[in-house]
Amino acid sequence: MAVHGRDRELGLLDELVVKARTGHGGALAVRSGPGLGRSTLLRWAARRAAPDFRVLSLPGIRAEAKLNRAGLGRILPDMPDDPRDVRCSLAEMAEERPLLCVVDDAHWLDRESLDALAYTARRVADEPILMLFAAHNEHILIPERDRLASIPALSLPPLGDETSRLVLRECAEDIPEELESILVDLSGGNPRALLELGRSLTPGQLSGTEPPPETLPASSELRAVYRRRFFRLSESARLLLLMAVVDDHLDTVTLARAAASAGLDLAELEPARALGLIAVEGDHVTVPGRLIRSVLYADAPLGERQTAHRLLAGVLDRPDQRARRVWHRAAVTSRLGDATGLRAAALNAEPTEAARLWMRAAELSGDPDDLLGAAGAFWRSGDPARARNLIRRAQADPGVPPGEAELLLGEIELFDGLPGRSRVLFQTAADLLPPEGRLDALVRAGEAAFLAGDMIAYLELAAQAKDVPGPELLALHFEGTSAAFANGDFTTPLRKLLTLPVSCLDHIWATTAAVLLGDDTAAHELAGRAVRAAHGGYSTLRPAALHLLAQADVWRGRFAEATACSTEGLALARAMGQGNVAADHLSLLALLAALHGDRESCERHAAQAIQTASVRGLSRSEAFISWARAALDLLEDRPAEAAARLEVMTVHPVVRVLTTPLYAEAAVQSGRHEAASGALYLFDRWAQSTANPARMALAQRCYALLSGKDDKGAEEHFTAALALHRLGGSPFELARTQLLYGAWLRRARRPSDARIHLRQALHTFRYYEAPGWAGRARAELRAAGESSAGPQGAEPVAGLTAQQEQIARLVAEGATNREIAARLTLSPRTVEHHLRNVFARLGVRSRVELARFFP
């Protein structure tokens, strides 16, 4: 079996083998917890060296650990007493050909043998000898027992998720994706655990009709390691440890109270810490990793486990600890009536605790509705794999509520799966749910179609929903958006919709309506309300709400705020297992980087987004990526490539319309006026229907570019565009128009008029920290006869950008971050970000030092 995920480690071992072959010996101690592949690496090194090395294998043996020099006796029959003689003996062996000495499980080698070998390992630099040791990490936790402390060490981390999946796939074929994710999470990236879990899967687990493994199989070698460690502890230490095992929110105060109630001494936990079974970080007491927790819970005597639950239930008496108290009490009973209390507690618990409460309720009741409750809680806690698995188990029960499983699974697929599959699930749910739930399911099916760019399916769903009873907001949403996609009258229903939002989801629907209406101010306000409302029970919607808020900031030209917002949304989406929303944020960040002219960041974000978008058919994300790359092409003076990229972009009608100004500019610059004119018709029609000055300004800019040699027509359109820009906001787009107008004026041999607009454009581009566009403006200024940028365009102090200099001057004058934010219409967080960069560039540490630069 291949060695996965250890390229760095294999490279280091290969380097040591090569050096030893040329007479330059070395030593390495591979350190890790059990199961992480120490022995695998040593075996690989032995195979690598085997053709021309003499290989001595000396594994530690537990039964011989206390027998003096037992290890040396297996490789040196005369067993010299002095470590120096051991070194000489090994050097003699290496005279004919290089020597590789492999000491696996060094922690089980007797002390005298290990001391002698370590002595040799420290003195082989000029010998053709390579000494490799492998040992448990517990020796690091107990330094006085560490005989390898002075030898170069290599620590093995857990495998990453993708590598873990590769290991699993070598054990079993056709593992469902959600089961794969559950096993990867359970294993914690431990290769041995992955192998043992993968080989133990039953047909029922593979099909999803049986629960996935909760821990390692009973025959597991790795499980046996932790079981032995656990039972080496005293009964009191085991009970203290089990309280951390059964409660993953345990703090030192609660543990101390529970220990005192049972007359236990917390000092007895020290052996468990030394064995790596427990960790204390601040006031939090935890078991390191879900794998160890699951093994200890499974192998602990039932009586000790229940005692731990009872002790904790007795001291968790604060109101905010109610959910944990209910769960601990229910964990030691088997009464069906306890399921009711568990459900009630779950409704008000945070998602992780709610999932545990619902699971216990399902164990007691056997009710598939409880499984769906647990699935919903796991989904809200950021574990879509477990949620999917529980839904499939619930669907196998004939008592599952009609449509509920499909509705929840459709939501998960919408945020972290295939939009096409999500649409089918929502449509199925609409057929099965009671009448009052049908419209909601159909609207969600429409959202899945929109995400995939399937407008035909969207219109069909809207027609199907036309006479379905339900909330007015949803009906107006479907009516208005479908009319917009069909070039009908969409403004009336969507404007009415803007007055109706109440919940977080309502505000999300209303935000999309405001975007179609071209009302950037309303879109920003509604998206902000959605974000604020997404703190409680709607927390799963927060990443999507942040994406809408970031988009609204982009349309308003607030790029710094948009970047901060989308960065937060990306982190949340990843933490909550919402891969599709993460792709949306990544593609938007790629666009923002492109607008700044930052190709490296743009391509980094785009490459990450496309990994998800291309596999799942996320047309919207793919379209944004094409938009971003086309913006860079245009900036880098490749208009033909930009136009071609936008022409072949994944079809998404809404994004296609939004990119029209960029496409028209690229098409005109590459001599394709007819194509630009055709695209502009639809954009102009939309812009006029929105009455948004910013959108109409972009249309006028496009008409100016299309005017060609008609000097009067071009100037009229440019002048109209500038006036509309000033009414509609978005200074960045105003600067883009000023740059294009200035370039047109220069070519029309009006350099003095051109310089006025080009200077203003340059100042704005510097403010936005967009060096690529600033460079274009400077080049046009030089071509217009201005050798220096003049007073308005002077280079900022010490290499600062215009915005950084502005903030620095205000700080030097004594303004606070909040005052600066209000004055410059930025967020305090954005001001703080720029100020950190100012400090770094100027080499100062305080506001007082900064003031010296601005006397």
mmCIF file of C-alpha atoms in Angstrom, residues 286-545:
data_model
loop_
_atom_site.group_PDB
_atom_site.id
_atom_site.type_symbol
_atom_site.label_atom_id
_atom_site.label_comp_id
_atom_site.label_asym_id
_atom_site.label_seq_id
_atom_site.Cartn_x
_atom_site.Cartn_y
_atom_site.Cartn_z
ATOM 1 C CA THR A 286 -10.684 17.897 27.155
ATOM 2 C CA VAL A 287 -9.751 14.584 25.638
ATOM 3 C CA PRO A 288 -7.408 15.187 22.667
ATOM 4 C CA GLY A 289 -9.389 14.131 19.640
ATOM 5 C CA ARG A 290 -12.694 12.483 18.887
ATOM 6 C CA LEU A 291 -10.999 9.150 18.200
ATOM 7 C CA ILE A 292 -9.547 8.793 21.697
ATOM 8 C CA ARG A 293 -12.806 10.019 23.243
ATOM 9 C CA SER A 294 -14.823 7.423 21.336
ATOM 10 C CA VAL A 295 -12.478 4.560 22.299
ATOM 11 C CA LEU A 296 -12.428 5.458 25.990
ATOM 12 C CA TYR A 297 -16.225 5.824 26.103
ATOM 13 C CA ALA A 298 -16.707 2.462 24.390
ATOM 14 C CA ASP A 299 -14.218 0.553 26.570
ATOM 15 C CA ALA A 300 -14.951 2.120 29.956
ATOM 16 C CA PRO A 301 -16.904 -0.118 32.370
ATOM 17 C CA LEU A 302 -20.608 0.753 32.212
ATOM 18 C CA GLY A 303 -20.772 1.471 35.941
ATOM 19 C CA GLU A 304 -17.892 3.954 35.820
ATOM 20 C CA ARG A 305 -19.382 5.650 32.771
ATOM 21 C CA GLN A 306 -22.777 6.086 34.413
ATOM 22 C CA THR A 307 -21.168 7.369 37.602
ATOM 23 C CA ALA A 308 -19.405 10.069 35.562
ATOM 24 C CA HIS A 309 -22.730 11.085 33.999
ATOM 25 C CA ARG A 310 -24.460 11.218 37.429
ATOM 26 C CA LEU A 311 -21.693 13.284 39.031
ATOM 27 C CA LEU A 312 -21.834 15.864 36.259
ATOM 28 C CA ALA A 313 -25.632 15.995 36.208
ATOM 29 C CA GLY A 314 -25.484 16.798 39.908
ATOM 30 C CA VAL A 315 -23.295 19.888 39.533
ATOM 31 C CA LEU A 316 -24.522 21.336 36.205
ATOM 32 C CA ASP A 317 -27.073 23.554 37.932
ATOM 33 C CA ARG A 318 -26.778 26.889 36.099
ATOM 34 C CA PRO A 319 -29.589 27.884 33.682
ATOM 35 C CA ASP A 320 -27.182 27.890 30.733
ATOM 36 C CA GLN A 321 -26.181 24.298 31.593
ATOM 37 C CA ARG A 322 -29.711 22.903 31.374
ATOM 38 C CA ALA A 323 -29.214 21.093 28.045
ATOM 39 C CA ARG A 324 -26.082 19.336 29.306
ATOM 40 C CA ARG A 325 -27.787 18.407 32.590
ATOM 41 C CA VAL A 326 -30.776 16.890 30.770
ATOM 42 C CA TRP A 327 -28.499 14.895 28.480
ATOM 43 C CA HIS A 328 -26.348 13.496 31.328
ATOM 44 C CA ARG A 329 -29.463 12.434 33.227
ATOM 45 C CA ALA A 330 -30.963 10.769 30.148
ATOM 46 C CA ALA A 331 -27.661 9.005 29.423
ATOM 47 C CA VAL A 332 -28.071 6.790 32.495
ATOM 48 C CA THR A 333 -31.758 5.912 31.991
ATOM 49 C CA SER A 334 -33.725 3.997 29.391
ATOM 50 C CA ARG A 335 -37.178 5.429 30.001
ATOM 51 C CA LEU A 336 -39.167 6.275 26.904
ATOM 52 C CA GLY A 337 -40.680 9.269 28.681
ATOM 53 C CA ASP A 338 -37.264 10.957 28.901
ATOM 54 C CA ALA A 339 -37.386 11.518 25.137
ATOM 55 C CA THR A 340 -39.934 14.307 25.647
ATOM 56 C CA GLY A 341 -37.603 16.227 27.965
ATOM 57 C CA LEU A 342 -34.706 15.722 25.569
ATOM 58 C CA ARG A 343 -36.713 17.178 22.672
ATOM 59 C CA ALA A 344 -37.754 20.192 24.722
ATOM 60 C CA ALA A 345 -34.162 20.854 25.772
ATOM 61 C CA ALA A 346 -32.932 20.418 22.194
ATOM 62 C CA LEU A 347 -35.182 23.181 20.895
ATOM 63 C CA ASN A 348 -33.311 25.807 22.921
ATOM 64 C CA ALA A 349 -29.820 24.316 22.845
ATOM 65 C CA GLU A 350 -26.911 25.311 20.650
ATOM 66 C CA PRO A 351 -26.566 23.016 17.593
ATOM 67 C CA THR A 352 -23.845 20.669 18.894
ATOM 68 C CA GLU A 353 -25.696 20.025 22.160
ATOM 69 C CA ALA A 354 -29.029 19.822 20.330
ATOM 70 C CA ALA A 355 -27.670 17.100 18.053
ATOM 71 C CA ARG A 356 -26.639 15.018 21.056
ATOM 72 C CA LEU A 357 -30.040 15.509 22.710
ATOM 73 C CA TRP A 358 -31.937 14.545 19.568
ATOM 74 C CA MET A 359 -29.725 11.466 19.114
ATOM 75 C CA ARG A 360 -30.446 10.277 22.649
ATOM 76 C CA ALA A 361 -34.156 10.924 22.097
ATOM 77 C CA ALA A 362 -34.009 8.816 18.930
ATOM 78 C CA GLU A 363 -32.244 6.005 20.810
ATOM 79 C CA LEU A 364 -34.986 5.993 23.426
ATOM 80 C CA SER A 365 -37.998 6.464 21.121
ATOM 81 C CA GLY A 366 -37.013 4.906 17.800
ATOM 82 C CA ASP A 367 -38.948 7.779 16.184
ATOM 83 C CA PRO A 368 -37.589 8.814 12.730
ATOM 84 C CA ASP A 369 -38.729 12.373 13.494
ATOM 85 C CA ASP A 370 -36.069 12.470 16.226
ATOM 86 C CA LEU A 371 -33.474 11.351 13.681
ATOM 87 C CA LEU A 372 -34.507 14.264 11.463
ATOM 88 C CA GLY A 373 -34.217 16.580 14.472
ATOM 89 C CA ALA A 374 -30.683 15.317 15.031
ATOM 90 C CA ALA A 375 -29.924 15.687 11.315
ATOM 91 C CA GLY A 376 -31.055 19.316 11.375
ATOM 92 C CA ALA A 377 -28.919 20.015 14.437
ATOM 93 C CA PHE A 378 -25.865 18.390 12.877
ATOM 94 C CA TRP A 379 -26.427 20.477 9.746
ATOM 95 C CA ARG A 380 -26.610 23.681 11.792
ATOM 96 C CA SER A 381 -23.461 22.696 13.681
ATOM 97 C CA GLY A 382 -21.483 22.385 10.444
ATOM 98 C CA ASP A 383 -21.562 18.606 9.972
ATOM 99 C CA PRO A 384 -23.466 17.971 6.715
ATOM 100 C CA ALA A 385 -22.080 14.442 6.404
ATOM 101 C CA ARG A 386 -23.703 13.231 9.639
ATOM 102 C CA ALA A 387 -26.860 15.100 8.753
ATOM 103 C CA ARG A 388 -27.101 13.308 5.400
ATOM 104 C CA ASN A 389 -26.437 9.945 7.016
ATOM 105 C CA LEU A 390 -29.201 10.441 9.579
ATOM 106 C CA ILE A 391 -31.656 11.582 6.909
ATOM 107 C CA ARG A 392 -31.034 8.419 4.906
ATOM 108 C CA ARG A 393 -31.608 6.328 8.008
ATOM 109 C CA ALA A 394 -34.829 8.203 8.713
ATOM 110 C CA GLN A 395 -36.004 7.702 5.126
ATOM 111 C CA ALA A 396 -35.677 3.950 5.581
ATOM 112 C CA ASP A 397 -38.382 4.129 8.271
ATOM 113 C CA PRO A 398 -41.961 4.054 6.912
ATOM 114 C CA GLY A 399 -43.020 6.400 9.730
ATOM 115 C CA VAL A 400 -40.934 9.331 8.500
ATOM 116 C CA PRO A 401 -43.051 12.512 8.016
ATOM 117 C CA PRO A 402 -43.805 12.963 4.271
ATOM 118 C CA GLY A 403 -41.551 15.495 2.566
ATOM 119 C CA GLU A 404 -39.605 16.567 5.664
ATOM 120 C CA ALA A 405 -36.554 14.443 4.899
ATOM 121 C CA GLU A 406 -36.472 15.616 1.282
ATOM 122 C CA LEU A 407 -36.831 19.248 2.364
ATOM 123 C CA LEU A 408 -33.872 19.072 4.765
ATOM 124 C CA LEU A 409 -31.731 17.058 2.364
ATOM 125 C CA GLY A 410 -32.540 19.541 -0.405
ATOM 126 C CA GLU A 411 -31.345 22.408 1.791
ATOM 127 C CA ILE A 412 -28.086 20.616 2.523
ATOM 128 C CA GLU A 413 -27.553 19.896 -1.174
ATOM 129 C CA LEU A 414 -28.283 23.542 -2.001
ATOM 130 C CA PHE A 415 -25.532 24.749 0.338
ATOM 131 C CA ASP A 416 -23.121 21.835 -0.005
ATOM 132 C CA GLY A 417 -23.926 19.619 -2.948
ATOM 133 C CA LEU A 418 -25.318 19.456 -6.462
ATOM 134 C CA PRO A 419 -27.878 22.156 -7.322
ATOM 135 C CA GLY A 420 -29.604 19.799 -9.756
ATOM 136 C CA ARG A 421 -30.081 17.198 -7.048
ATOM 137 C CA SER A 422 -31.249 19.893 -4.650
ATOM 138 C CA ARG A 423 -33.895 21.050 -7.117
ATOM 139 C CA VAL A 424 -35.268 17.523 -7.536
ATOM 140 C CA LEU A 425 -35.390 17.022 -3.763
ATOM 141 C CA PHE A 426 -37.267 20.280 -3.225
ATOM 142 C CA GLN A 427 -39.718 19.428 -5.990
ATOM 143 C CA THR A 428 -40.280 16.015 -4.411
ATOM 144 C CA ALA A 429 -40.814 17.683 -1.037
ATOM 145 C CA ALA A 430 -43.357 20.056 -2.610
ATOM 146 C CA ASP A 431 -45.340 17.036 -3.835
ATOM 147 C CA LEU A 432 -45.294 15.375 -0.406
ATOM 148 C CA LEU A 433 -45.663 18.275 2.040
ATOM 149 C CA PRO A 434 -48.998 19.645 3.284
ATOM 150 C CA PRO A 435 -50.348 22.542 1.137
ATOM 151 C CA GLU A 436 -48.969 25.231 3.477
ATOM 152 C CA GLY A 437 -45.401 24.019 2.870
ATOM 153 C CA ARG A 438 -45.489 23.607 -0.921
ATOM 154 C CA LEU A 439 -44.675 27.171 -1.969
ATOM 155 C CA ASP A 440 -41.594 27.341 0.256
ATOM 156 C CA ALA A 441 -40.276 24.100 -1.268
ATOM 157 C CA LEU A 442 -40.878 25.346 -4.816
ATOM 158 C CA VAL A 443 -39.144 28.676 -4.161
ATOM 159 C CA ARG A 444 -36.136 26.803 -2.793
ATOM 160 C CA ALA A 445 -36.174 24.586 -5.880
ATOM 161 C CA GLY A 446 -36.055 27.782 -7.914
ATOM 162 C CA GLU A 447 -33.034 28.974 -5.944
ATOM 163 C CA ALA A 448 -31.265 25.706 -6.795
ATOM 164 C CA ALA A 449 -32.073 26.222 -10.485
ATOM 165 C CA PHE A 450 -30.789 29.813 -10.277
ATOM 166 C CA LEU A 451 -27.528 28.679 -8.674
ATOM 167 C CA ALA A 452 -26.974 26.313 -11.607
ATOM 168 C CA GLY A 453 -27.968 28.981 -14.136
ATOM 169 C CA ASP A 454 -30.934 26.900 -15.365
ATOM 170 C CA MET A 455 -33.426 29.667 -16.125
ATOM 171 C CA ILE A 456 -35.756 27.353 -18.084
ATOM 172 C CA ALA A 457 -36.245 25.195 -14.988
ATOM 173 C CA TYR A 458 -36.689 28.356 -12.911
ATOM 174 C CA LEU A 459 -39.480 29.652 -15.130
ATOM 175 C CA GLU A 460 -41.189 26.260 -15.123
ATOM 176 C CA LEU A 461 -41.123 26.183 -11.316
ATOM 177 C CA ALA A 462 -42.469 29.720 -11.127
ATOM 178 C CA ALA A 463 -45.351 28.763 -13.409
ATOM 179 C CA GLN A 464 -46.027 25.693 -11.283
ATOM 180 C CA ALA A 465 -46.109 27.853 -8.123
ATOM 181 C CA LYS A 466 -48.424 30.509 -9.564
ATOM 182 C CA ASP A 467 -51.619 29.209 -7.941
ATOM 183 C CA VAL A 468 -50.032 27.555 -4.888
ATOM 184 C CA PRO A 469 -51.149 29.164 -1.612
ATOM 185 C CA GLY A 470 -48.469 30.443 0.729
ATOM 186 C CA PRO A 471 -46.760 33.545 2.165
ATOM 187 C CA GLU A 472 -47.222 36.665 0.054
ATOM 188 C CA LEU A 473 -43.496 37.439 0.112
ATOM 189 C CA LEU A 474 -42.635 34.108 -1.518
ATOM 190 C CA ALA A 475 -45.339 34.504 -4.146
ATOM 191 C CA LEU A 476 -44.115 38.001 -5.029
ATOM 192 C CA HIS A 477 -40.517 36.802 -5.124
ATOM 193 C CA PHE A 478 -41.300 34.079 -7.650
ATOM 194 C CA GLU A 479 -43.562 36.354 -9.685
ATOM 195 C CA GLY A 480 -41.039 39.173 -9.882
ATOM 196 C CA THR A 481 -37.866 37.209 -10.494
ATOM 197 C CA SER A 482 -39.441 35.010 -13.154
ATOM 198 C CA ALA A 483 -40.759 38.143 -14.892
ATOM 199 C CA ALA A 484 -37.251 39.626 -14.827
ATOM 200 C CA PHE A 485 -35.780 36.493 -16.376
ATOM 201 C CA ALA A 486 -38.522 36.471 -19.040
ATOM 202 C CA ASN A 487 -38.070 40.201 -19.851
ATOM 203 C CA GLY A 488 -41.449 41.029 -18.339
ATOM 204 C CA ASP A 489 -42.641 43.624 -15.844
ATOM 205 C CA PHE A 490 -40.799 42.718 -12.652
ATOM 206 C CA THR A 491 -40.583 46.013 -10.796
ATOM 207 C CA THR A 492 -44.127 46.100 -9.357
ATOM 208 C CA PRO A 493 -44.070 42.765 -7.457
ATOM 209 C CA LEU A 494 -40.454 43.172 -6.343
ATOM 210 C CA ARG A 495 -40.945 46.692 -5.002
ATOM 211 C CA LYS A 496 -43.951 45.493 -3.030
ATOM 212 C CA LEU A 497 -41.851 42.598 -1.707
ATOM 213 C CA LEU A 498 -39.304 45.031 -0.216
ATOM 214 C CA THR A 499 -41.875 46.168 2.352
ATOM 215 C CA LEU A 500 -42.646 42.673 3.710
ATOM 216 C CA PRO A 501 -39.471 41.041 5.193
ATOM 217 C CA VAL A 502 -39.588 39.877 8.807
ATOM 218 C CA SER A 503 -37.248 36.900 9.241
ATOM 219 C CA CYS A 504 -33.655 36.376 8.138
ATOM 220 C CA LEU A 505 -34.751 34.312 5.140
ATOM 221 C CA ASP A 506 -37.308 36.992 4.214
ATOM 222 C CA HIS A 507 -34.516 39.573 4.152
ATOM 223 C CA ILE A 508 -32.409 37.316 1.926
ATOM 224 C CA TRP A 509 -35.253 37.012 -0.600
ATOM 225 C CA ALA A 510 -35.794 40.775 -0.383
ATOM 226 C CA THR A 511 -32.081 41.444 -0.966
ATOM 227 C CA THR A 512 -32.126 39.465 -4.208
ATOM 228 C CA ALA A 513 -35.195 41.463 -5.243
ATOM 229 C CA ALA A 514 -33.373 44.735 -4.527
ATOM 230 C CA VAL A 515 -30.409 43.568 -6.639
ATOM 231 C CA LEU A 516 -32.711 42.862 -9.594
ATOM 232 C CA LEU A 517 -34.304 46.264 -9.080
ATOM 233 C CA GLY A 518 -30.855 47.842 -9.148
ATOM 234 C CA ASP A 519 -31.497 49.429 -5.749
ATOM 235 C CA ASP A 520 -28.027 49.180 -4.208
ATOM 236 C CA THR A 521 -28.939 51.114 -1.070
ATOM 237 C CA ALA A 522 -31.911 48.857 -0.317
ATOM 238 C CA ALA A 523 -29.865 45.747 -1.128
ATOM 239 C CA HIS A 524 -27.172 46.804 1.331
ATOM 240 C CA GLU A 525 -29.677 47.625 4.078
ATOM 241 C CA LEU A 526 -31.655 44.391 3.615
ATOM 242 C CA ALA A 527 -28.524 42.242 3.447
ATOM 243 C CA GLY A 528 -27.258 43.905 6.635
ATOM 244 C CA ARG A 529 -30.525 43.061 8.363
ATOM 245 C CA ALA A 530 -30.227 39.465 7.166
ATOM 246 C CA VAL A 531 -26.720 39.228 8.626
ATOM 247 C CA ARG A 532 -27.881 40.649 11.954
ATOM 248 C CA ALA A 533 -30.877 38.304 12.049
ATOM 249 C CA ALA A 534 -28.682 35.279 11.305
ATOM 250 C CA HIS A 535 -27.219 35.053 14.808
ATOM 251 C CA GLY A 536 -29.876 32.821 16.382
ATOM 252 C CA GLY A 537 -31.770 29.924 14.893
ATOM 253 C CA TYR A 538 -30.910 31.074 11.366
ATOM 254 C CA SER A 539 -27.154 30.840 11.820
ATOM 255 C CA THR A 540 -26.857 28.517 8.799
ATOM 256 C CA LEU A 541 -27.959 31.462 6.661
ATOM 257 C CA ARG A 542 -25.254 33.831 7.908
ATOM 258 C CA PRO A 543 -22.589 32.882 5.285
ATOM 259 C CA ALA A 544 -25.137 33.382 2.483
ATOM 260 C CA ALA A 545 -26.300 36.673 4.005
#
